[in-house]
Coordinates of C-alpha atoms in Angstrom, one line a residue:
M1 CA -2.4 -3.1 -8.5
R2 CA 0.7 -1.5 -6.8
S3 CA 3.1 -4.1 -5.9
R4 CA 3.9 -4.3 -2.2
R5 CA 7.4 -5.1 -1.0
K6 CA 8.7 -5.7 2.4
L7 CA 10.7 -3.1 4.2
R8 CA 13.5 -5.6 4.5
F9 CA 13.7 -6.0 0.8
R10 CA 13.7 -2.2 0.2
L11 CA 16.4 -1.7 2.8
V12 CA 18.6 -4.4 1.2
V13 CA 18.2 -3.0 -2.4
S14 CA 18.9 0.4 -1.2
F15 CA 22.0 -0.5 0.7
A16 CA 23.4 -2.6 -2.2
L17 CA 22.6 0.2 -4.7
F18 CA 24.2 2.8 -2.5
G19 CA 27.3 0.5 -2.0
F20 CA 27.6 -0.3 -5.8
G21 CA 27.1 3.2 -6.8
L22 CA 29.6 4.8 -4.3
S23 CA 32.3 2.2 -5.3
A24 CA 31.6 3.1 -9.1
L25 CA 31.9 6.7 -8.4
F26 CA 35.1 6.3 -6.3
A27 CA 36.5 4.0 -9.0
F28 CA 35.7 6.5 -11.9
A29 CA 37.2 9.4 -9.8
A30 CA 40.3 7.5 -9.1
L31 CA 40.9 6.6 -12.8
N32 CA 40.3 10.0 -13.9
I33 CA 42.5 11.6 -11.4
R34 CA 45.2 9.1 -12.1
A35 CA 45.0 9.8 -15.8
R36 CA 45.1 13.5 -15.3
V37 CA 48.0 13.4 -12.9
E38 CA 50.0 10.9 -15.2
D39 CA 49.4 13.2 -18.1
Q40 CA 50.7 16.2 -16.3
L41 CA 53.7 14.4 -14.8
V42 CA 54.7 13.1 -18.4
N43 CA 54.3 16.3 -19.9
A44 CA 56.3 18.0 -17.4
S45 CA 59.0 15.5 -17.5
L46 CA 59.1 15.6 -21.5
M47 CA 59.5 19.5 -21.5
D48 CA 62.2 19.3 -18.8
D49 CA 64.2 16.7 -21.1
A50 CA 63.6 18.8 -24.2
H51 CA 64.8 21.9 -22.4
W52 CA 67.9 20.1 -21.0
A53 CA 68.6 18.6 -24.4
N54 CA 68.3 22.0 -25.9
Q55 CA 70.7 23.5 -23.4
Q56 CA 73.2 20.7 -23.8
A57 CA 73.3 21.1 -27.6
H58 CA 73.9 24.8 -27.2
D59 CA 76.7 24.5 -24.6
H60 CA 78.4 21.5 -26.1
P61 CA 77.8 21.5 -29.9
G62 CA 78.5 18.2 -31.6
E63 CA 78.3 16.1 -28.3
P64 CA 75.5 13.6 -28.0
A65 CA 72.5 14.8 -25.7
G66 CA 73.2 12.0 -23.1
S67 CA 71.4 9.2 -21.5
R68 CA 68.7 11.4 -20.0
L69 CA 66.7 11.5 -23.2
L70 CA 64.0 8.9 -23.7
T71 CA 64.0 9.3 -27.4
G72 CA 65.5 12.5 -28.4
T73 CA 66.7 14.5 -31.6
V74 CA 68.3 17.9 -31.5
L75 CA 68.3 19.9 -34.7
S76 CA 69.4 23.4 -35.6
D77 CA 67.5 25.6 -38.0
R78 CA 69.8 24.6 -40.9
T79 CA 69.1 20.9 -40.3
L80 CA 65.3 21.1 -39.5
Y81 CA 64.7 19.4 -42.8
K82 CA 65.9 16.2 -41.3
A83 CA 63.0 16.0 -39.0
P84 CA 59.7 14.5 -40.2
L85 CA 57.4 16.9 -42.1
S86 CA 54.8 16.8 -39.6
W87 CA 57.1 17.8 -36.7
Q88 CA 58.6 21.0 -38.4
N89 CA 55.7 23.5 -37.7
L90 CA 55.0 22.4 -34.2
S91 CA 55.0 25.0 -31.5
N92 CA 56.7 24.7 -28.1
G93 CA 54.9 22.2 -26.0
V94 CA 53.8 18.6 -25.8
H95 CA 51.8 17.3 -28.7
D96 CA 50.0 13.9 -29.2
I97 CA 50.9 12.2 -32.4
Y98 CA 50.0 8.9 -34.0
E99 CA 52.4 6.9 -36.3
T100 CA 52.4 3.5 -37.8
D101 CA 55.6 1.5 -37.7
Q102 CA 57.1 -0.9 -40.1
D103 CA 55.0 -3.9 -38.8
G104 CA 51.8 -1.8 -39.4
Q105 CA 51.1 -1.3 -35.7
R106 CA 49.7 2.0 -34.8
H107 CA 51.5 3.8 -31.9
H108 CA 50.5 6.7 -29.8
Y109 CA 53.3 9.2 -29.0
K110 CA 53.8 12.2 -27.0
L111 CA 56.2 14.7 -28.6
A112 CA 57.8 17.5 -26.6
V113 CA 59.1 20.4 -28.8
F114 CA 61.3 23.1 -27.5
H115 CA 62.7 26.1 -29.6
E116 CA 65.6 28.2 -28.2
N117 CA 69.0 29.7 -29.4
G118 CA 68.3 28.5 -33.0
I119 CA 68.0 25.0 -31.9
I120 CA 65.0 22.8 -31.8
S121 CA 64.9 19.8 -29.5
F122 CA 62.3 16.9 -30.0
I123 CA 61.7 14.4 -27.2
R124 CA 59.4 11.5 -28.2
Y125 CA 57.7 9.2 -25.7
D126 CA 55.8 6.1 -26.7
V127 CA 52.5 6.0 -24.7
S128 CA 51.2 2.8 -26.3
R129 CA 53.2 0.7 -23.8
E130 CA 51.1 2.3 -21.1
E131 CA 47.7 1.4 -22.5
L132 CA 48.1 -2.4 -21.5
G133 CA 48.7 -1.3 -18.0
K134 CA 45.7 1.0 -18.1
Q135 CA 43.4 -1.8 -19.3
Q136 CA 44.7 -4.1 -16.6
L137 CA 43.9 -1.4 -14.0
L138 CA 40.5 -0.8 -15.5
V139 CA 39.6 -4.5 -15.3
S140 CA 40.9 -4.6 -11.7
V141 CA 38.9 -1.4 -10.8
I142 CA 35.7 -2.9 -12.4
G143 CA 36.2 -6.2 -10.5
A144 CA 36.6 -4.3 -7.2
V145 CA 33.5 -2.4 -7.8
F146 CA 31.4 -5.5 -8.3
L147 CA 33.1 -7.1 -5.3
F148 CA 32.2 -4.1 -3.1
G149 CA 28.7 -4.2 -4.5
L150 CA 28.4 -7.9 -3.4
L151 CA 29.8 -7.0 0.1
S152 CA 27.3 -4.2 0.2
L153 CA 24.5 -6.6 -0.4
A154 CA 25.8 -9.1 2.2
L155 CA 26.1 -6.3 4.7
G156 CA 22.5 -5.1 3.8
L157 CA 21.1 -8.4 4.5
W158 CA 22.8 -8.6 7.8
L159 CA 21.8 -5.1 8.9
S160 CA 18.3 -5.6 7.7
R161 CA 17.9 -8.5 10.0
K162 CA 19.6 -6.9 12.9
V163 CA 17.7 -3.5 12.4
L164 CA 14.2 -5.0 11.6
K165 CA 14.3 -7.8 14.2
P166 CA 12.5 -5.7 16.9
V167 CA 9.9 -4.7 14.4
S168 CA 9.3 -8.2 13.4
D169 CA 9.2 -9.3 17.1
L170 CA 6.6 -6.5 17.6
A171 CA 4.4 -7.8 14.8
R172 CA 4.7 -11.4 16.0
R173 CA 3.5 -10.3 19.5
L174 CA 0.7 -8.4 18.2
R175 CA -0.4 -11.5 16.0
D176 CA -0.2 -13.6 19.2
F177 CA -2.4 -11.3 21.0
R178 CA -5.0 -11.5 18.2
K179 CA -5.0 -15.2 18.4
S180 CA -5.2 -15.4 22.2
G181 CA -7.7 -12.5 22.4
K182 CA -5.7 -11.1 25.5
A183 CA -3.5 -8.1 25.2
E184 CA -0.3 -7.9 27.3
P185 CA 2.0 -4.9 27.7
L186 CA 4.6 -4.7 24.9
A187 CA 7.0 -2.0 26.1
P188 CA 8.7 -4.2 28.6
H189 CA 10.0 -6.5 25.9
F190 CA 11.8 -3.9 23.9
A191 CA 14.6 -1.3 24.3
D192 CA 14.2 2.3 25.0
D193 CA 14.4 3.3 21.2
E194 CA 12.1 4.0 18.4
V195 CA 10.5 0.5 18.4
G196 CA 10.2 0.8 22.3
E197 CA 8.3 4.1 21.7
L198 CA 6.1 2.4 19.2
A199 CA 5.3 -0.4 21.6
L200 CA 4.5 2.0 24.4
A201 CA 2.1 4.0 22.1
L202 CA 0.4 0.7 21.1
D203 CA 0.1 -0.2 24.9
E204 CA -1.6 3.2 25.6
Y205 CA -4.0 2.6 22.6
S206 CA -4.7 -0.9 23.7
Q207 CA -5.5 0.3 27.2
R208 CA -8.0 3.0 25.8
L209 CA -9.5 0.5 23.5
T210 CA -10.0 -2.1 26.3
A211 CA -11.6 0.4 28.5
M212 CA -13.8 1.5 25.7
V213 CA -15.0 -2.1 24.9
E214 CA -15.5 -2.7 28.6
R215 CA -17.8 0.3 28.9
D216 CA -19.5 -0.8 25.9
R217 CA -20.1 -4.3 27.2
E218 CA -21.4 -2.9 30.5
F219 CA -23.7 -0.5 28.6
N220 CA -25.2 -3.3 26.6
S221 CA -25.7 -5.4 29.7
D222 CA -27.5 -2.4 31.4
V223 CA -29.4 -1.6 28.3
S224 CA -30.5 -5.3 27.9
H225 CA -31.9 -5.3 31.4
E226 CA -33.3 -1.9 31.7
L227 CA -35.2 -2.1 28.3
R228 CA -36.4 -5.6 28.4
T229 CA -38.0 -5.1 31.8
P230 CA -40.4 -2.4 30.9
L231 CA -41.2 -4.1 27.5
A232 CA -42.0 -7.3 29.4
V233 CA -44.3 -5.4 31.7
I234 CA -45.9 -3.7 28.7
S235 CA -46.5 -7.2 26.9
S236 CA -47.8 -9.0 29.9
T237 CA -50.2 -6.1 30.8
T238 CA -51.5 -5.9 27.3
E239 CA -52.0 -9.8 27.3
L240 CA -54.0 -9.5 30.6
L241 CA -56.1 -6.6 29.3
Q242 CA -57.0 -8.5 26.1
G243 CA -58.5 -11.2 28.4
S244 CA -61.2 -8.7 29.9
P245 CA -64.7 -9.6 28.8
D246 CA -65.8 -6.0 28.8
L247 CA -63.4 -4.7 26.0
T248 CA -64.8 -3.2 22.8
D249 CA -63.5 -4.3 19.5
K250 CA -61.9 -1.0 18.9
L251 CA -59.9 -1.1 22.2
R252 CA -59.0 -4.7 21.6
E253 CA -57.5 -3.7 18.3
R254 CA -55.5 -0.9 19.9
L255 CA -54.2 -3.4 22.6
K256 CA -53.1 -5.6 19.7
R257 CA -51.2 -2.8 18.1
I258 CA -49.5 -2.1 21.4
E259 CA -48.7 -5.7 21.8
R260 CA -47.1 -5.9 18.2
A261 CA -45.1 -2.7 18.9
S262 CA -43.8 -4.1 22.1
R263 CA -42.8 -7.4 20.3
Q264 CA -41.1 -5.4 17.5
A265 CA -39.2 -3.3 20.0
T266 CA -38.0 -6.4 21.9
E267 CA -36.9 -8.0 18.6
L268 CA -35.1 -4.8 17.6
I269 CA -33.4 -4.7 21.1
E270 CA -32.3 -8.4 20.9
A271 CA -31.0 -7.8 17.2
L272 CA -29.1 -4.7 18.1
L273 CA -27.6 -6.3 21.2
L274 CA -26.8 -9.4 19.2
L275 CA -25.1 -7.3 16.6
S276 CA -23.0 -5.5 19.2
R277 CA -21.8 -8.6 20.7
A278 CA -21.4 -10.4 17.4
E279 CA -19.3 -7.8 15.9
R280 CA -16.8 -8.4 18.7
R281 CA -17.0 -12.2 18.9
G282 CA -18.5 -13.3 15.6
P283 CA -22.2 -14.2 14.6
T284 CA -24.3 -16.4 16.7
R285 CA -25.4 -19.5 14.8
G286 CA -27.0 -22.8 15.4
E287 CA -30.7 -21.8 15.1
S288 CA -32.6 -22.6 12.0
T289 CA -35.2 -20.0 11.0
D290 CA -38.1 -20.5 8.5
V291 CA -37.9 -17.4 6.3
G292 CA -41.5 -17.7 5.1
K293 CA -42.9 -18.0 8.5
V294 CA -41.0 -14.9 9.7
A295 CA -42.0 -12.9 6.6
G296 CA -45.7 -13.8 7.2
D297 CA -45.5 -12.6 10.8
V298 CA -43.9 -9.4 9.8
I299 CA -46.5 -8.8 7.2
E300 CA -49.3 -9.2 9.9
S301 CA -47.5 -6.9 12.1
Q302 CA -47.2 -4.2 9.4
R303 CA -50.9 -4.3 8.2
P304 CA -52.0 -1.5 10.4
Q305 CA -49.6 0.9 8.3
M306 CA -52.0 0.3 5.3
R307 CA -55.0 2.0 7.0
D308 CA -57.4 2.7 4.2
K309 CA -55.0 2.6 1.4
P310 CA -56.0 0.6 -1.7
L311 CA -53.1 -1.6 -1.1
E312 CA -52.7 -5.4 -1.3
V313 CA -49.9 -7.4 0.4
E314 CA -49.2 -11.0 -0.8
L315 CA -46.7 -13.6 0.4
V316 CA -45.6 -16.1 -2.1
V317 CA -43.5 -19.1 -1.0
K318 CA -42.2 -20.8 -3.9
Q319 CA -40.0 -23.2 -1.9
P320 CA -39.0 -23.3 1.8
V321 CA -36.0 -21.4 2.7
N322 CA -34.3 -21.9 6.2
V323 CA -31.5 -19.7 7.4
N324 CA -29.0 -20.5 10.3
A325 CA -29.5 -17.2 12.2
P326 CA -31.9 -16.0 15.1
A327 CA -35.4 -15.2 14.1
S328 CA -35.0 -11.8 15.7
V329 CA -32.3 -10.8 13.3
L330 CA -34.4 -11.8 10.3
S331 CA -37.5 -10.2 11.7
V332 CA -35.7 -6.8 12.1
A333 CA -34.3 -7.0 8.5
L334 CA -37.7 -7.9 7.0
T335 CA -39.6 -5.4 9.1
N336 CA -37.5 -2.5 7.7
L337 CA -37.7 -3.7 4.0
I338 CA -41.4 -4.8 4.2
G339 CA -42.3 -1.8 6.2
N340 CA -40.8 0.6 3.8
A341 CA -42.5 -1.0 0.9
I342 CA -45.9 -0.7 2.7
K343 CA -45.2 2.8 3.9
Y344 CA -44.2 4.4 0.5
T345 CA -46.6 2.4 -1.7
L346 CA -49.8 4.5 -1.9
E347 CA -51.7 2.1 -4.1
G348 CA -51.1 -1.1 -5.8
K349 CA -49.5 -4.2 -4.5
V350 CA -46.6 -5.4 -2.4
T351 CA -45.5 -8.9 -3.2
V352 CA -43.1 -10.8 -0.9
V353 CA -41.5 -13.8 -2.8
V354 CA -39.6 -16.5 -0.9
G355 CA -37.6 -19.2 -2.9
D356 CA -34.2 -20.0 -4.4
K357 CA -32.3 -19.1 -1.3
R358 CA -33.7 -15.5 -1.3
I359 CA -36.4 -13.3 -0.4
E360 CA -37.6 -10.4 -2.6
I361 CA -40.0 -7.5 -1.7
I362 CA -41.6 -6.1 -5.0
D363 CA -43.8 -2.9 -4.7
T364 CA -45.6 -0.6 -6.9
G365 CA -44.5 2.5 -5.2
P366 CA -42.6 5.6 -6.6
G367 CA -39.4 3.6 -7.0
I368 CA -35.9 4.6 -6.7
K369 CA -33.2 6.1 -8.8
P370 CA -30.5 3.6 -9.9
E371 CA -27.7 5.8 -8.6
D372 CA -29.4 5.9 -5.2
A373 CA -29.8 2.2 -4.8
E374 CA -26.5 1.7 -2.9
R375 CA -26.7 5.0 -1.1
L376 CA -30.0 4.1 0.7
F377 CA -28.1 1.6 2.9
Q378 CA -25.7 4.3 4.3
R379 CA -26.4 5.8 7.6
G380 CA -28.7 8.8 7.6
V381 CA -29.5 8.6 3.7
R382 CA -33.0 8.8 2.6
G383 CA -34.3 8.4 -1.0
E384 CA -36.4 10.7 -2.9
G385 CA -40.1 10.3 -3.9
A386 CA -43.2 10.0 -1.7
G387 CA -41.4 11.5 1.2
G388 CA -38.4 9.3 0.6
S389 CA -38.2 5.7 -0.3
G390 CA -35.5 4.8 2.3
A391 CA -35.5 4.7 6.1
G392 CA -32.1 6.4 6.9
L393 CA -31.2 4.4 9.9
G394 CA -33.2 1.2 9.4
L395 CA -31.6 0.1 6.1
A396 CA -28.2 0.9 7.5
I397 CA -29.0 -1.6 10.4
V398 CA -30.2 -4.1 7.9
R399 CA -26.9 -3.9 6.0
R400 CA -24.8 -4.4 9.2
L401 CA -27.0 -7.5 10.0
C402 CA -26.7 -9.0 6.6
E403 CA -22.9 -8.4 6.4
L404 CA -22.5 -10.1 9.9
Y405 CA -24.3 -13.3 8.5
G406 CA -23.0 -13.2 5.1
W407 CA -26.2 -12.2 3.4
D408 CA -26.4 -9.9 0.3
V409 CA -29.0 -7.3 0.6
S410 CA -29.8 -4.8 -2.2
M411 CA -32.4 -2.6 -3.7
R412 CA -33.0 -1.9 -7.3
P413 CA -35.7 -0.1 -9.5
R414 CA -38.3 -2.1 -11.4
T415 CA -37.9 -2.4 -15.0
D416 CA -41.3 -3.6 -16.0
A417 CA -43.4 -0.9 -14.0
N418 CA -43.1 1.7 -11.4
G419 CA -41.7 0.5 -8.0
A420 CA -38.6 -1.1 -6.4
I421 CA -37.3 -4.5 -5.5
A422 CA -35.6 -5.2 -2.2
S423 CA -33.9 -8.5 -1.9
I424 CA -31.8 -10.5 0.5
V425 CA -29.7 -13.4 -0.9
F426 CA -28.9 -15.9 1.8
A427 CA -25.4 -17.5 1.9

């Protein structure tokens, strides 16, 4: 899992790393430039002294070279043997030499050599005494780098609070809106900057969303009234017609089918409207429903689908199961599952088992493929076999209803025989 870090943390770390890196780069550049400039100045000064000593020895033979020399020796070609052996073959210029003194300490010298007029001048400068100063400078520079790194960290903390405070304020106001359920304009509370533009965009989106929800609420209210009224008329009319003494048995059966279809349509409308309202405000609870009773009613309403098929439908209630949900919701879910089992099972048996906080619909139909078990609950997906073992839209509605009430709906192939098992596990 990718670790998530707050924007403030990333901003502080970036600022601290930038300050530390920039300080370290500046310190390295300063030390490097100082070393180069010092080396050039020392070399130039040594060569000037060597040239001056050579000229003094030529113009005033036998006289000392003077106090200008740091450590100087002037020799002629005849007295070159007096110089150390390692010096005698050196060319004009400044050379780095390392020697050990009588105490065994190793010293670093710069030796300037100048040949002219048969005279060789040597100027030696002890660089070792500068090493301690360089070390002290290096320690000071490293301390300054860490100090500037800490200052960058402190500045990053301060700036992160300052820069991200409007963003945090925006997030806090959005959370408050979610708790109160009422959205208020955000843009007036922020300056005319990037955060203000974001707040303005959120206000525009909130207005569009509020208008859409309001239209949806009005549509649901209109649908609830417009559809329930004709269904109530159909239901009452069929009930009156069934009381007529001159009805034939065939006509009476047809009226019963109309009554069942009207009742199913009413339950479906109620479930869909309940689903639409509950997805905005949460599920409606408080009503205890007997799963076995609803399953029995659904089986009776689906018997006309059997027609003349050699099919048996059995309800087995191992133990009573009650759910805290409206009967219409459970009826819509079971109507789809049991109706599919009866519709696509050409012969054999459909068994509805209630018990252990679940209900299972076991059929002997063509079954489903294991890889299609989850896809059948997607919108518009139908299974294969016997014209399709899934009802593209119905199972999608079942999934939404079950998710709303915390139920686990699934479908799997049978392992002991042909067929499928649809189940709902109640929370």
